[in-house]
PDB file of C-alpha atoms in Angstrom:
ATOM      1  CA  UNK A   1      13.003  11.863   1.587  1.00 78.00           C
ATOM      2  CA  UNK A   2       9.920  10.774  -0.333  1.00 86.00           C
ATOM      3  CA  UNK A   3       9.266  11.199  -4.051  1.00 91.00           C
ATOM      4  CA  UNK A   4       5.844  12.260  -5.327  1.00 95.00           C
ATOM      5  CA  UNK A   5       4.388  12.282  -8.844  1.00 96.00           C
ATOM      6  CA  UNK A   6       1.294  14.129 -10.056  1.00 97.00           C
ATOM      7  CA  UNK A   7      -0.222  12.856 -13.303  1.00 96.00           C
ATOM      8  CA  UNK A   8      -3.117  14.934 -14.663  1.00 94.00           C
ATOM      9  CA  UNK A   9      -3.777  16.363 -18.126  1.00 92.00           C
ATOM     10  CA  UNK A  10      -5.382  19.476 -16.643  1.00 91.00           C
ATOM     11  CA  UNK A  11      -2.463  21.869 -16.071  1.00 93.00           C
ATOM     12  CA  UNK A  12      -4.453  24.221 -13.853  1.00 92.00           C
ATOM     13  CA  UNK A  13      -5.453  21.396 -11.518  1.00 93.00           C
ATOM     14  CA  UNK A  14      -1.992  19.770 -11.364  1.00 94.00           C
ATOM     15  CA  UNK A  15      -0.405  23.151 -10.596  1.00 94.00           C
ATOM     16  CA  UNK A  16      -2.894  23.763  -7.797  1.00 94.00           C
ATOM     17  CA  UNK A  17      -2.371  20.267  -6.382  1.00 95.00           C
ATOM     18  CA  UNK A  18       1.394  20.731  -6.437  1.00 96.00           C
ATOM     19  CA  UNK A  19       1.040  24.124  -4.731  1.00 96.00           C
ATOM     20  CA  UNK A  20      -1.034  22.651  -1.872  1.00 96.00           C
ATOM     21  CA  UNK A  21       1.317  19.692  -1.453  1.00 96.00           C
ATOM     22  CA  UNK A  22       4.354  21.971  -1.250  1.00 96.00           C
ATOM     23  CA  UNK A  23       2.576  23.998   1.429  1.00 96.00           C
ATOM     24  CA  UNK A  24       1.746  20.838   3.441  1.00 95.00           C
ATOM     25  CA  UNK A  25       5.278  19.478   3.082  1.00 94.00           C
ATOM     26  CA  UNK A  26       6.778  22.725   4.344  1.00 94.00           C
ATOM     27  CA  UNK A  27       4.275  22.948   7.192  1.00 93.00           C
ATOM     28  CA  UNK A  28       5.099  19.406   8.380  1.00 92.00           C
ATOM     29  CA  UNK A  29       8.833  19.732   7.688  1.00 91.00           C
ATOM     30  CA  UNK A  30       8.799  16.705   5.366  1.00 90.00           C
ATOM     31  CA  UNK A  31      11.593  16.200   2.864  1.00 87.00           C
ATOM     32  CA  UNK A  32      10.035  15.510  -0.516  1.00 91.00           C
ATOM     33  CA  UNK A  33      10.371  16.113  -4.237  1.00 92.00           C
ATOM     34  CA  UNK A  34       7.465  16.472  -6.668  1.00 96.00           C
ATOM     35  CA  UNK A  35       7.361  15.736 -10.410  1.00 95.00           C
ATOM     36  CA  UNK A  36       4.376  16.647 -12.601  1.00 96.00           C
ATOM     37  CA  UNK A  37       3.250  14.716 -15.699  1.00 96.00           C
ATOM     38  CA  UNK A  38       0.480  15.600 -18.152  1.00 95.00           C
ATOM     39  CA  UNK A  39      -0.248  12.094 -19.447  1.00 95.00           C
ATOM     40  CA  UNK A  40      -0.066   8.461 -18.438  1.00 94.00           C
ATOM     41  CA  UNK A  41       2.363   7.770 -21.258  1.00 95.00           C
ATOM     42  CA  UNK A  42       4.718  10.479 -19.992  1.00 95.00           C
ATOM     43  CA  UNK A  43       4.667   9.027 -16.481  1.00 95.00           C
ATOM     44  CA  UNK A  44       5.209   5.457 -17.707  1.00 95.00           C
ATOM     45  CA  UNK A  45       8.150   6.592 -19.834  1.00 93.00           C
ATOM     46  CA  UNK A  46       9.804   7.972 -16.698  1.00 91.00           C
ATOM     47  CA  UNK A  47       9.065   4.777 -14.769  1.00 91.00           C
ATOM     48  CA  UNK A  48      10.581   2.635 -17.521  1.00 88.00           C
ATOM     49  CA  UNK A  49      13.875   4.412 -16.913  1.00 82.00           C
ATOM     50  CA  UNK A  50      13.630   4.343 -13.127  1.00 79.00           C
ATOM     51  CA  UNK A  51      11.277   1.714 -11.700  1.00 69.00           C
ATOM     52  CA  UNK A  52       9.685   2.344  -8.305  1.00 68.00           C
ATOM     53  CA  UNK A  53      11.115   5.854  -8.162  1.00 80.00           C
ATOM     54  CA  UNK A  54       7.949   7.321  -6.599  1.00 89.00           C
ATOM     55  CA  UNK A  55       6.543   6.649  -3.161  1.00 87.00           C
ATOM     56  CA  UNK A  56       3.219   8.354  -3.941  1.00 92.00           C
ATOM     57  CA  UNK A  57       1.515   8.967  -7.298  1.00 94.00           C
ATOM     58  CA  UNK A  58      -1.534  11.232  -7.643  1.00 95.00           C
ATOM     59  CA  UNK A  59      -3.223   9.830 -10.727  1.00 92.00           C
ATOM     60  CA  UNK A  60      -6.171  11.379 -12.572  1.00 91.00           C
ATOM     61  CA  UNK A  61      -8.638   8.791 -13.873  1.00 86.00           C
ATOM     62  CA  UNK A  62     -10.249  10.736 -16.743  1.00 86.00           C
ATOM     63  CA  UNK A  63      -7.136  11.620 -18.772  1.00 89.00           C
ATOM     64  CA  UNK A  64      -7.068  11.713 -22.539  1.00 88.00           C
ATOM     65  CA  UNK A  65      -5.259   8.856 -24.206  1.00 89.00           C
ATOM     66  CA  UNK A  66      -4.170   6.354 -21.556  1.00 91.00           C
ATOM     67  CA  UNK A  67      -6.559   6.899 -18.645  1.00 89.00           C
ATOM     68  CA  UNK A  68      -5.694   6.532 -14.983  1.00 87.00           C
ATOM     69  CA  UNK A  69      -6.923   2.956 -14.594  1.00 86.00           C
ATOM     70  CA  UNK A  70      -4.973   1.788 -17.650  1.00 89.00           C
ATOM     71  CA  UNK A  71      -1.891   3.639 -16.425  1.00 92.00           C
ATOM     72  CA  UNK A  72      -2.249   2.013 -12.989  1.00 88.00           C
ATOM     73  CA  UNK A  73      -2.348  -1.473 -14.519  1.00 85.00           C
ATOM     74  CA  UNK A  74       0.921  -0.775 -16.321  1.00 90.00           C
ATOM     75  CA  UNK A  75       2.506   0.629 -13.164  1.00 88.00           C
ATOM     76  CA  UNK A  76       1.535  -2.442 -11.136  1.00 82.00           C
ATOM     77  CA  UNK A  77       3.222  -4.777 -13.603  1.00 81.00           C
ATOM     78  CA  UNK A  78       6.560  -3.481 -12.355  1.00 79.00           C
ATOM     79  CA  UNK A  79       5.828  -1.737  -9.055  1.00 78.00           C
ATOM     80  CA  UNK A  80       3.830  -3.219  -6.177  1.00 73.00           C
ATOM     81  CA  UNK A  81       4.842  -0.681  -3.565  1.00 74.00           C
ATOM     82  CA  UNK A  82       3.966   2.814  -4.801  1.00 82.00           C
ATOM     83  CA  UNK A  83       0.838   4.245  -3.187  1.00 85.00           C
ATOM     84  CA  UNK A  84      -1.614   5.359  -5.865  1.00 88.00           C
ATOM     85  CA  UNK A  85      -3.939   8.201  -4.905  1.00 89.00           C
ATOM     86  CA  UNK A  86      -6.627   8.337  -7.562  1.00 86.00           C
ATOM     87  CA  UNK A  87      -8.140  11.709  -8.394  1.00 85.00           C
ATOM     88  CA  UNK A  88     -11.416  12.081 -10.285  1.00 81.00           C
ATOM     89  CA  UNK A  89     -14.443  14.293 -10.760  1.00 77.00           C
ATOM     90  CA  UNK A  90     -16.740  11.279 -10.604  1.00 65.00           C
ATOM     91  CA  UNK A  91     -16.980   9.135  -7.485  1.00 61.00           C
ATOM     92  CA  UNK A  92     -18.699   6.420  -9.552  1.00 58.00           C
ATOM     93  CA  UNK A  93     -15.228   5.344 -10.708  1.00 55.00           C
ATOM     94  CA  UNK A  94     -14.420   4.152  -7.198  1.00 53.00           C
ATOM     95  CA  UNK A  95     -15.643   0.562  -7.575  1.00 52.00           C
ATOM     96  CA  UNK A  96     -13.850   0.035 -10.876  1.00 55.00           C
ATOM     97  CA  UNK A  97     -10.694   1.602  -9.476  1.00 54.00           C
ATOM     98  CA  UNK A  98     -10.691  -0.708  -6.454  1.00 55.00           C
ATOM     99  CA  UNK A  99     -10.818  -3.696  -8.801  1.00 52.00           C
ATOM    100  CA  UNK A 100      -7.436  -2.595 -10.122  1.00 51.00           C
ATOM    101  CA  UNK A 101      -5.713  -2.458  -6.709  1.00 54.00           C
ATOM    102  CA  UNK A 102      -6.119  -0.925  -3.239  1.00 45.00           C
ATOM    103  CA  UNK A 103      -5.430   2.815  -3.313  1.00 57.00           C
ATOM    104  CA  UNK A 104      -6.326   6.235  -1.951  1.00 69.00           C
ATOM    105  CA  UNK A 105      -9.270   7.994  -3.604  1.00 77.00           C
ATOM    106  CA  UNK A 106     -10.000  11.748  -3.832  1.00 84.00           C
ATOM    107  CA  UNK A 107     -12.835  13.538  -5.601  1.00 81.00           C
ATOM    108  CA  UNK A 108     -12.340  16.892  -7.369  1.00 85.00           C
ATOM    109  CA  UNK A 109     -12.400  19.684  -6.447  1.00 86.00           C
ATOM    110  CA  UNK A 110      -9.990  18.761  -3.671  1.00 87.00           C
ATOM    111  CA  UNK A 111     -10.107  20.734  -0.444  1.00 89.00           C
ATOM    112  CA  UNK A 112      -6.862  21.371   1.381  1.00 92.00           C
ATOM    113  CA  UNK A 113      -8.103  19.823   4.622  1.00 93.00           C
ATOM    114  CA  UNK A 114      -9.063  16.579   2.869  1.00 90.00           C
ATOM    115  CA  UNK A 115      -5.787  16.432   0.951  1.00 92.00           C
ATOM    116  CA  UNK A 116      -3.847  17.126   4.158  1.00 93.00           C
ATOM    117  CA  UNK A 117      -5.520  14.293   6.051  1.00 91.00           C
ATOM    118  CA  UNK A 118      -5.041  11.871   3.151  1.00 88.00           C
ATOM    119  CA  UNK A 119      -1.403  12.792   2.569  1.00 91.00           C
ATOM    120  CA  UNK A 120      -0.406  12.550   6.230  1.00 90.00           C
ATOM    121  CA  UNK A 121      -2.134   9.176   6.564  1.00 85.00           C
ATOM    122  CA  UNK A 122      -0.352   7.784   3.507  1.00 86.00           C
ATOM    123  CA  UNK A 123       2.963   9.319   4.546  1.00 87.00           C
ATOM    124  CA  UNK A 124       2.650   7.734   7.998  1.00 82.00           C
ATOM    125  CA  UNK A 125       2.041   4.316   6.431  1.00 78.00           C
ATOM    126  CA  UNK A 126       5.069   4.713   4.181  1.00 79.00           C
ATOM    127  CA  UNK A 127       7.266   5.614   7.132  1.00 76.00           C
ATOM    128  CA  UNK A 128       5.859   2.740   9.196  1.00 69.00           C
ATOM    129  CA  UNK A 129       6.543   0.287   6.375  1.00 66.00           C
ATOM    130  CA  UNK A 130      10.172   1.358   6.279  1.00 69.00           C
ATOM    131  CA  UNK A 131      11.077  -0.094   9.646  1.00 77.00           C
ATOM    132  CA  UNK A 132      12.897  -3.409   9.925  1.00 83.00           C
ATOM    133  CA  UNK A 133      11.491  -6.601  11.382  1.00 89.00           C
ATOM    134  CA  UNK A 134      14.293  -8.299  13.301  1.00 89.00           C
ATOM    135  CA  UNK A 135      14.541 -11.966  14.203  1.00 92.00           C
ATOM    136  CA  UNK A 136      17.078 -14.614  15.268  1.00 92.00           C
ATOM    137  CA  UNK A 137      17.680 -18.036  13.738  1.00 93.00           C
ATOM    138  CA  UNK A 138      20.387 -20.492  14.798  1.00 92.00           C
ATOM    139  CA  UNK A 139      22.089 -17.838  16.964  1.00 88.00           C
ATOM    140  CA  UNK A 140      22.343 -15.397  14.038  1.00 90.00           C
ATOM    141  CA  UNK A 141      20.416 -12.108  13.967  1.00 90.00           C
ATOM    142  CA  UNK A 142      18.666 -10.938  10.798  1.00 92.00           C
ATOM    143  CA  UNK A 143      16.443  -8.060   9.721  1.00 88.00           C
ATOM    144  CA  UNK A 144      14.077  -7.479   6.815  1.00 89.00           C
ATOM    145  CA  UNK A 145      12.052  -4.454   5.712  1.00 86.00           C
ATOM    146  CA  UNK A 146       8.410  -4.810   6.720  1.00 88.00           C
ATOM    147  CA  UNK A 147       7.451  -3.332   3.333  1.00 84.00           C
ATOM    148  CA  UNK A 148       9.071  -6.406   1.711  1.00 88.00           C
ATOM    149  CA  UNK A 149       6.952  -8.884   3.676  1.00 93.00           C
ATOM    150  CA  UNK A 150       3.846 -10.389   2.059  1.00 95.00           C
ATOM    151  CA  UNK A 151       2.829 -12.481   5.047  1.00 97.00           C
ATOM    152  CA  UNK A 152       3.953 -14.529   8.034  1.00 97.00           C
ATOM    153  CA  UNK A 153       2.998 -18.189   8.204  1.00 97.00           C
ATOM    154  CA  UNK A 154       3.136 -20.326  11.329  1.00 96.00           C
ATOM    155  CA  UNK A 155       3.925 -24.042  11.122  1.00 93.00           C
ATOM    156  CA  UNK A 156       4.145 -25.627  14.576  1.00 87.00           C
ATOM    157  CA  UNK A 157       6.988 -23.686  16.232  1.00 90.00           C
ATOM    158  CA  UNK A 158       8.406 -22.310  12.981  1.00 96.00           C
ATOM    159  CA  UNK A 159       7.496 -18.901  11.529  1.00 97.00           C
ATOM    160  CA  UNK A 160       7.958 -18.543   7.771  1.00 97.00           C
ATOM    161  CA  UNK A 161       8.404 -15.055   6.302  1.00 97.00           C
ATOM    162  CA  UNK A 162       7.122 -14.880   2.717  1.00 97.00           C
ATOM    163  CA  UNK A 163       8.768 -11.976   0.880  1.00 95.00           C
ATOM    164  CA  UNK A 164       7.554 -10.150  -2.208  1.00 89.00           C
ATOM    165  CA  UNK A 165      10.567 -11.347  -4.217  1.00 88.00           C
ATOM    166  CA  UNK A 166       9.307 -14.925  -3.818  1.00 91.00           C
ATOM    167  CA  UNK A 167      11.856 -16.041  -1.215  1.00 95.00           C
ATOM    168  CA  UNK A 168      11.154 -17.272   2.308  1.00 96.00           C
ATOM    169  CA  UNK A 169      12.951 -17.060   5.644  1.00 96.00           C
ATOM    170  CA  UNK A 170      12.299 -18.898   8.886  1.00 95.00           C
ATOM    171  CA  UNK A 171      12.801 -18.573  12.619  1.00 96.00           C
ATOM    172  CA  UNK A 172      11.218 -19.762  15.867  1.00 95.00           C
ATOM    173  CA  UNK A 173       8.498 -17.682  17.533  1.00 95.00           C
ATOM    174  CA  UNK A 174       4.752 -17.374  18.072  1.00 94.00           C
ATOM    175  CA  UNK A 175       2.535 -15.585  15.568  1.00 95.00           C
ATOM    176  CA  UNK A 176       0.760 -13.811  18.419  1.00 95.00           C
ATOM    177  CA  UNK A 177       4.020 -12.056  19.323  1.00 95.00           C
ATOM    178  CA  UNK A 178       4.529 -10.864  15.757  1.00 95.00           C
ATOM    179  CA  UNK A 179       0.933  -9.650  15.523  1.00 94.00           C
ATOM    180  CA  UNK A 180       1.414  -7.576  18.690  1.00 92.00           C
ATOM    181  CA  UNK A 181       4.595  -6.046  17.272  1.00 88.00           C
ATOM    182  CA  UNK A 182       2.886  -5.050  14.005  1.00 88.00           C
ATOM    183  CA  UNK A 183       0.076  -3.390  15.938  1.00 85.00           C
ATOM    184  CA  UNK A 184       2.601  -1.544  18.073  1.00 80.00           C
ATOM    185  CA  UNK A 185       4.319  -0.222  14.944  1.00 75.00           C
ATOM    186  CA  UNK A 186       0.886   0.672  13.477  1.00 75.00           C
ATOM    187  CA  UNK A 187       1.341  -1.468  10.367  1.00 79.00           C
ATOM    188  CA  UNK A 188      -1.840  -3.099   9.049  1.00 83.00           C
ATOM    189  CA  UNK A 189      -1.470  -6.878   9.079  1.00 91.00           C
ATOM    190  CA  UNK A 190      -4.612  -9.041   8.964  1.00 93.00           C
ATOM    191  CA  UNK A 191      -4.803 -12.286  10.960  1.00 94.00           C
ATOM    192  CA  UNK A 192      -6.613 -14.551   8.489  1.00 95.00           C
ATOM    193  CA  UNK A 193      -6.485 -17.542  10.815  1.00 93.00           C
ATOM    194  CA  UNK A 194      -4.251 -18.914  13.555  1.00 93.00           C
ATOM    195  CA  UNK A 195      -1.425 -19.624  11.078  1.00 95.00           C
ATOM    196  CA  UNK A 196      -1.470 -16.571   8.773  1.00 96.00           C
ATOM    197  CA  UNK A 197      -0.686 -12.879   9.302  1.00 96.00           C
ATOM    198  CA  UNK A 198      -0.928 -10.909   6.045  1.00 95.00           C
ATOM    199  CA  UNK A 199       0.359  -7.476   5.033  1.00 92.00           C
ATOM    200  CA  UNK A 200      -2.830  -5.636   4.003  1.00 87.00           C
ATOM    201  CA  UNK A 201      -1.021  -3.449   1.448  1.00 82.00           C
ATOM    202  CA  UNK A 202      -0.551  -6.490  -0.795  1.00 87.00           C
ATOM    203  CA  UNK A 203      -4.190  -7.612  -0.796  1.00 86.00           C
ATOM    204  CA  UNK A 204      -5.738  -6.967  -4.224  1.00 82.00           C
ATOM    205  CA  UNK A 205      -8.958  -8.953  -3.795  1.00 83.00           C
ATOM    206  CA  UNK A 206     -11.143  -9.788  -0.815  1.00 85.00           C
ATOM    207  CA  UNK A 207     -13.678 -12.606  -1.181  1.00 88.00           C
ATOM    208  CA  UNK A 208     -15.915 -14.200   1.445  1.00 89.00           C
ATOM    209  CA  UNK A 209     -13.477 -16.934   2.443  1.00 93.00           C
ATOM    210  CA  UNK A 210     -10.125 -15.865   0.982  1.00 94.00           C
ATOM    211  CA  UNK A 211      -7.938 -12.942  -0.037  1.00 91.00           C
ATOM    212  CA  UNK A 212      -5.753 -12.685  -3.104  1.00 91.00           C
ATOM    213  CA  UNK A 213      -2.338 -11.031  -3.064  1.00 90.00           C
ATOM    214  CA  UNK A 214      -0.559  -9.070  -5.784  1.00 83.00           C
ATOM    215  CA  UNK A 215       1.425 -12.142  -6.816  1.00 85.00           C
ATOM    216  CA  UNK A 216      -1.795 -14.075  -7.420  1.00 89.00           C
ATOM    217  CA  UNK A 217      -1.497 -16.196  -4.272  1.00 92.00           C
ATOM    218  CA  UNK A 218      -4.826 -16.932  -2.568  1.00 95.00           C
ATOM    219  CA  UNK A 219      -4.951 -17.337   1.203  1.00 95.00           C
ATOM    220  CA  UNK A 220      -7.923 -18.784   3.065  1.00 95.00           C
ATOM    221  CA  UNK A 221      -9.746 -16.934   5.836  1.00 94.00           C
ATOM    222  CA  UNK A 222     -10.934 -19.112   8.706  1.00 94.00           C
ATOM    223  CA  UNK A 223     -14.662 -19.194   9.346  1.00 93.00           C
ATOM    224  CA  UNK A 224     -14.393 -17.521  12.755  1.00 93.00           C
ATOM    225  CA  UNK A 225     -12.372 -14.594  11.323  1.00 91.00           C
ATOM    226  CA  UNK A 226     -14.361 -13.865   8.150  1.00 91.00           C
ATOM    227  CA  UNK A 227     -16.617 -11.267   9.741  1.00 90.00           C
ATOM    228  CA  UNK A 228     -13.675  -9.446  11.359  1.00 89.00           C
ATOM    229  CA  UNK A 229     -11.580  -9.409   8.153  1.00 89.00           C
ATOM    230  CA  UNK A 230     -14.551  -8.182   6.095  1.00 87.00           C
ATOM    231  CA  UNK A 231     -15.120  -5.378   8.586  1.00 85.00           C
ATOM    232  CA  UNK A 232     -11.444  -4.327   8.511  1.00 83.00           C
ATOM    233  CA  UNK A 233     -11.268  -4.425   4.723  1.00 78.00           C
ATOM    234  CA  UNK A 234     -14.541  -2.566   4.135  1.00 75.00           C
ATOM    235  CA  UNK A 235     -13.575   0.064   6.700  1.00 73.00           C
ATOM    236  CA  UNK A 236     -10.230   0.587   4.951  1.00 69.00           C
ATOM    237  CA  UNK A 237     -11.984   1.029   1.604  1.00 63.00           C
ATOM    238  CA  UNK A 238     -14.539   3.464   3.052  1.00 60.00           C
ATOM    239  CA  UNK A 239     -11.825   5.463   4.797  1.00 59.00           C
ATOM    240  CA  UNK A 240      -9.942   5.858   1.516  1.00 53.00           C
ATOM    241  CA  UNK A 241     -13.073   6.853  -0.438  1.00 51.00           C
ATOM    242  CA  UNK A 242     -14.133   9.410   2.156  1.00 51.00           C
ATOM    243  CA  UNK A 243     -10.765  11.155   2.378  1.00 47.00           C
TER     244      UNK A 243
END
């Protein structure tokens, strides 16, 4: 079961978007519930009562009162997981929107085929992020949700798992093995250098020689990997803007 929110002050558009989503959900036999909000304030009021209650939020940028970018900033103060799919009539907002946080981006009027492709891609990522990473330490087996992992860090023979709640865990393995497993599960982790494997969903800023995560932590990119990371990041941004 996934929970979806639509936030748009244009009732006709939000109704149409909900109608298409319901059709896609039924077609793909996906269990989901949809809530519709007509303002950013209304959505934030709901989130104050129930934080992180939505897996996907379709958020209009040009709303009256609190606009979509301002609403997104408030959402991210409490929720780092929800996938935000920005909706706008003006593609020029894309650059400003990406400065807020990585997201999906759709331009009105939305065609069903484009919405379908975008929704299925996001849904697949959500499902992939819900699998557990399992490891063993001192003869005890553990597991942790991949969606809770910020990054893996290798230190000699020890692998440190840095979690979004600020805690760390450790075990013995090679980072190459973990990277192969993430690729197999189709979860986007970027290998910044030989000692760092980062969950791309938590990257909020990409510079020439480092990335910045949602918690403000900056991680260096090795010189030999800068071109590859830039290519991956730019391609991800372009894919989202073209959906």
